[in-house]
XYZ file of C-alpha atoms in Angstrom:
358
model
C 80.080 46.882 109.454
C 79.270 46.466 105.728
C 79.124 50.252 105.293
C 82.636 50.620 106.707
C 83.920 47.840 104.431
C 82.496 49.590 101.373
C 84.195 52.844 102.353
C 87.544 51.154 102.852
C 87.453 49.358 99.479
C 86.091 52.274 97.428
C 87.723 53.254 94.120
C 89.226 56.670 93.447
C 86.689 59.500 93.849
C 84.617 60.145 90.726
C 84.582 63.841 89.841
C 82.457 65.362 87.093
C 83.779 68.297 85.047
C 81.650 70.351 82.651
C 83.030 72.072 79.554
C 81.160 75.297 80.246
C 80.998 77.696 77.301
C 82.702 75.770 74.491
C 83.940 79.037 72.952
C 85.618 80.109 76.183
C 88.743 78.688 77.787
C 86.925 75.806 79.516
C 87.841 73.065 76.996
C 91.461 74.267 76.824
C 92.097 74.312 80.552
C 90.342 70.968 80.858
C 92.784 69.450 78.369
C 95.745 71.104 80.126
C 94.543 69.684 83.425
C 93.898 66.143 82.226
C 96.959 65.710 80.021
C 98.914 65.335 83.266
C 98.264 61.659 83.939
C 99.326 61.986 87.579
C 95.854 63.323 88.339
C 94.378 59.915 87.512
C 96.122 58.478 90.563
C 93.951 60.735 92.724
C 90.559 60.701 91.024
C 88.462 59.456 88.128
C 87.267 62.375 85.987
C 84.035 62.297 83.992
C 83.877 65.018 81.333
C 80.378 66.277 80.467
C 80.351 67.625 76.929
C 81.216 66.154 73.542
C 84.320 64.369 72.324
C 84.353 66.312 69.038
C 84.727 69.595 70.937
C 87.631 68.196 72.925
C 89.321 66.793 69.819
C 89.061 70.103 67.970
C 90.682 71.981 70.841
C 93.258 69.240 71.256
C 94.324 69.680 67.618
C 94.235 73.456 68.001
C 96.584 73.129 70.972
C 98.701 70.419 69.256
C 98.194 68.030 72.164
C 98.936 64.544 70.827
C 98.878 62.139 73.778
C 95.367 62.532 75.181
C 93.213 59.444 75.634
C 89.526 59.515 76.610
C 87.309 56.503 77.343
C 83.730 56.708 75.966
C 81.288 56.528 78.853
C 77.589 55.749 78.442
C 76.774 56.870 81.969
C 78.473 58.058 85.142
C 77.433 54.786 86.790
C 79.668 52.909 84.331
C 82.985 54.734 84.623
C 86.419 53.277 83.975
C 88.419 54.134 87.079
C 91.747 55.934 86.732
C 90.828 56.864 83.159
C 89.469 60.045 81.553
C 85.802 59.260 80.962
C 84.059 61.177 78.161
C 80.290 61.383 78.498
C 78.763 62.752 75.296
C 75.808 64.915 76.265
C 74.738 65.858 72.730
C 75.063 64.417 69.249
C 74.884 67.604 67.196
C 78.046 68.699 65.441
C 79.226 72.154 66.442
C 81.994 74.181 64.856
C 83.823 75.928 67.679
C 84.165 79.733 67.572
C 86.826 80.529 70.193
C 86.345 83.944 71.735
C 82.875 84.538 70.297
C 79.503 84.730 72.008
C 77.009 82.310 70.532
C 73.552 81.243 71.697
C 74.039 77.700 70.427
C 77.097 77.384 72.685
C 74.908 78.440 75.599
C 72.403 75.704 74.788
C 75.181 73.108 74.700
C 76.607 74.365 78.005
C 73.191 73.976 79.622
C 72.737 70.433 78.269
C 76.043 69.374 79.818
C 75.325 71.219 83.057
C 71.923 69.600 83.502
C 73.239 66.100 82.777
C 76.082 66.543 85.255
C 73.724 67.909 87.899
C 71.400 64.920 87.511
C 74.326 62.554 88.061
C 75.560 64.605 91.015
C 72.158 64.461 92.695
C 71.915 60.734 91.984
C 75.294 60.139 93.625
C 77.033 58.769 90.512
C 79.694 61.470 90.868
C 81.018 62.613 94.238
C 81.674 66.222 93.257
C 81.122 68.488 90.277
C 83.591 71.036 88.923
C 81.952 73.527 86.566
C 83.869 75.433 83.928
C 82.715 79.022 83.280
C 79.645 79.894 81.242
C 78.523 83.131 79.605
C 75.221 84.102 81.213
C 74.023 86.116 78.217
C 74.369 83.021 76.000
C 72.292 80.747 78.210
C 68.689 80.046 77.116
C 66.659 82.458 79.238
C 63.568 80.257 79.475
C 65.547 77.227 80.663
C 68.181 79.113 82.658
C 66.454 82.041 84.422
C 69.373 82.464 86.820
C 72.087 85.116 87.156
C 74.731 82.420 87.590
C 75.740 78.871 88.540
C 75.194 79.493 92.268
C 71.493 80.212 91.899
C 71.070 77.350 89.423
C 72.425 74.826 91.916
C 70.322 76.196 94.768
C 67.246 75.640 92.620
C 68.415 72.188 91.532
C 68.978 71.182 95.158
C 65.617 72.549 96.263
C 67.137 74.949 98.795
C 66.162 78.589 99.194
C 69.666 79.732 98.395
C 73.280 78.730 98.873
C 76.346 80.679 99.878
C 79.041 81.716 97.429
C 82.273 80.990 99.260
C 85.597 81.826 97.638
C 88.297 79.515 98.939
C 92.085 79.709 99.037
C 94.427 77.611 101.144
C 95.082 80.586 103.439
C 91.745 82.440 103.551
C 88.072 82.333 102.568
C 85.611 85.047 101.520
C 81.828 84.637 101.557
C 79.262 86.998 100.028
C 76.141 88.327 101.717
C 74.704 89.374 98.339
C 75.820 87.988 94.997
C 74.524 88.854 91.543
C 72.481 91.999 92.169
C 73.070 95.607 91.009
C 74.961 97.916 93.372
C 72.022 100.324 93.576
C 69.862 97.587 95.134
C 72.285 96.256 97.749
C 71.350 98.600 100.595
C 67.684 97.716 100.126
C 68.382 93.979 100.186
C 70.563 93.928 103.310
C 68.522 93.043 106.384
C 69.314 91.640 109.802
C 67.714 88.376 108.743
C 69.905 88.149 105.636
C 73.131 88.793 107.547
C 72.066 86.319 110.233
C 71.303 83.635 107.665
C 74.585 84.196 105.810
C 76.550 83.868 109.033
C 74.613 80.687 109.824
C 75.414 79.235 106.395
C 79.055 80.253 106.653
C 79.588 78.887 110.144
C 77.877 75.604 109.250
C 80.036 75.190 106.146
C 83.272 75.963 107.971
C 82.406 73.346 110.590
C 80.974 70.587 108.390
C 82.771 71.083 105.059
C 86.167 72.343 106.217
C 86.339 70.681 109.652
C 86.906 73.906 111.613
C 85.194 73.261 114.993
C 85.002 76.863 116.266
C 85.369 79.179 113.274
C 86.484 82.760 113.642
C 84.615 85.053 111.240
C 85.203 88.688 110.251
C 82.326 90.779 108.867
C 82.915 93.766 106.598
C 80.870 96.945 106.641
C 78.858 98.152 103.679
C 79.792 101.824 103.599
C 83.154 103.614 103.322
C 85.043 103.371 106.641
C 82.237 101.085 107.883
C 79.907 104.074 108.048
C 82.210 106.134 110.277
C 79.788 106.104 113.219
C 76.802 106.826 111.038
C 78.272 109.774 109.123
C 78.688 107.785 105.895
C 75.796 105.362 106.227
C 73.625 103.726 108.884
C 73.663 100.045 107.868
C 76.575 99.196 110.169
C 74.742 100.607 113.193
C 71.222 99.432 112.380
C 71.732 96.110 110.589
C 75.228 94.594 110.528
C 76.465 95.583 113.985
C 73.400 94.352 115.916
C 73.624 90.920 114.275
C 77.311 90.636 115.203
C 76.467 91.651 118.778
C 73.767 88.974 118.912
C 76.200 86.313 117.711
C 78.875 87.438 120.149
C 76.284 87.176 122.903
C 75.913 83.505 122.060
C 79.634 82.939 122.441
C 80.338 82.890 118.699
C 83.649 84.161 117.315
C 82.238 86.825 114.996
C 83.863 90.267 114.733
C 83.294 93.585 112.941
C 81.974 95.350 111.048
C 85.378 96.263 109.646
C 86.111 98.970 107.050
C 86.609 97.092 103.793
C 89.142 99.432 102.183
C 92.160 98.482 104.284
C 91.082 95.125 105.677
C 92.816 92.916 103.116
C 95.712 95.262 102.402
C 96.699 95.157 106.072
C 96.572 91.365 106.146
C 93.705 91.175 108.648
C 92.014 88.467 106.559
C 94.728 85.995 107.586
C 93.622 86.268 111.221
C 90.207 84.740 110.527
C 88.871 81.485 109.155
C 86.574 83.389 106.811
C 85.419 86.889 105.895
C 81.818 87.826 105.117
C 81.688 90.616 102.506
C 78.516 92.563 101.812
C 78.519 92.440 98.016
C 80.129 90.774 95.014
C 83.041 93.047 94.114
C 83.803 93.982 97.724
C 84.746 90.357 98.313
C 85.865 89.091 94.923
C 88.212 91.899 93.893
C 90.588 91.474 96.861
C 90.152 87.699 96.781
C 91.188 87.391 93.135
C 94.089 89.790 93.587
C 95.442 87.881 96.578
C 94.548 84.323 95.549
C 95.548 84.688 91.909
C 94.942 81.481 89.983
C 94.886 79.386 93.151
C 91.432 80.467 94.294
C 88.204 78.563 93.718
C 84.468 79.077 94.129
C 82.566 76.705 96.426
C 78.775 76.607 96.738
C 78.130 76.150 100.459
C 74.797 74.959 101.793
C 74.106 72.324 99.132
C 73.584 68.605 99.796
C 76.370 67.877 97.295
C 79.808 69.244 96.411
C 80.100 71.829 93.642
C 83.214 73.906 92.991
C 84.560 75.942 90.086
C 87.549 78.018 89.011
C 87.329 81.633 90.171
C 87.544 83.105 86.656
C 85.289 83.546 83.641
C 85.307 82.420 80.029
C 88.247 84.718 79.123
C 87.159 85.214 75.521
C 90.152 87.462 74.900
C 92.570 84.507 75.099
C 90.251 81.637 74.111
C 91.656 79.414 71.376
C 95.207 80.711 71.779
C 96.438 77.841 73.921
C 97.795 80.131 76.634
C 95.064 79.821 79.290
C 96.255 78.582 82.681
C 94.635 75.516 84.231
C 95.843 76.453 87.716
C 92.446 77.524 89.070
C 90.698 74.491 87.573
C 93.388 72.270 89.092
C 92.897 73.985 92.454
C 89.146 73.378 92.137
C 89.666 69.643 91.553
C 92.086 69.380 94.479
C 89.664 71.256 96.740
C 86.865 68.940 95.647
C 89.058 66.009 96.682
C 89.674 67.652 100.063
C 85.939 68.146 100.578
C 85.228 64.546 99.575
C 87.897 63.315 102.019
C 86.492 65.339 104.920
C 82.976 64.122 104.142
C 84.166 60.518 103.878
C 86.043 60.671 107.178
C 82.934 61.946 108.924
C 80.905 59.093 107.452
C 83.537 56.612 108.661
C 83.350 58.039 112.175
C 79.567 57.782 112.135
C 79.696 54.173 110.924
C 82.268 53.195 113.544
C 80.278 54.992 116.239
C 77.104 53.104 115.303
C 78.983 49.785 115.254
C 80.426 50.171 118.789
C 78.537 48.363 121.554
C 76.464 50.586 123.795
C 77.944 51.288 127.229
C 76.373 49.377 130.111
C 77.413 52.022 132.569
C 79.475 49.460 134.492
C 83.248 49.368 135.016
């Protein structure tokens, strides 16, 4: 019963937050998020970056009342306080709205430190602020984005990019690849694996016992019976039929052009889109600043806002923290669901075995 006792007496969840590109809006929205002290009643944030960066943006934004506690390591946090973990000592003069390779190096230092702590279990979830891929050191970050970086860090073949809103979810079959290569990448095995990842995440991460999933087609009008493309008939459709044959609630392939506009997405627990913009354009339009990005299929919890560095407004103090706030709240939801499952497992193991007698 000691495990159960530890769960019951645990402190507020410890959540790591990276600065991302220090010349983007990451530091600003982080300050906007954390200046509301009510958040500290729900979690203990650990900021991975440098206190000088935060202080420079704080002055730029004229934010006076903002207290951070120096933290030597995520295993030594002050609960219900903003913990500042300095990941580098070098001084850096911020250049809001400008691309800069040095900023990419700093972003990677913070990202790696946070990932190490996440894997070690010192933080219960990680929220990553946006980076600029072209700034990242190519030799040390040979990835098209955060999603692939975390898959590599976790030692898994790949993970699923799942965009999450309170009312709907959109997963991607392919992520950061050129449009001209998508048709060549789509295979029955890929679609099958993505559906497997999506179903598993909906069940284990979001506590949806029998998820209902919609699958979009690749071509205009879902191929229109082969007239506008064959992938629906030869690849996507057969996989859906196979899943339906196993009693799974998987439907499609649906034409993508009118699917979201007609509100069909609200009838399913999640939608599997075939490529990046097919899923993210309607998601961002409908979710606005309340959507977040969740990396499904990892042994740890990683979420992020569903926007980029927004160089055009960086340093102006007008960036909204709504998506970052939504990411933190979703991380707390995911931690709660995970914790409740652990509690059930502990209680189940502690119950005496049935003798089979009345």
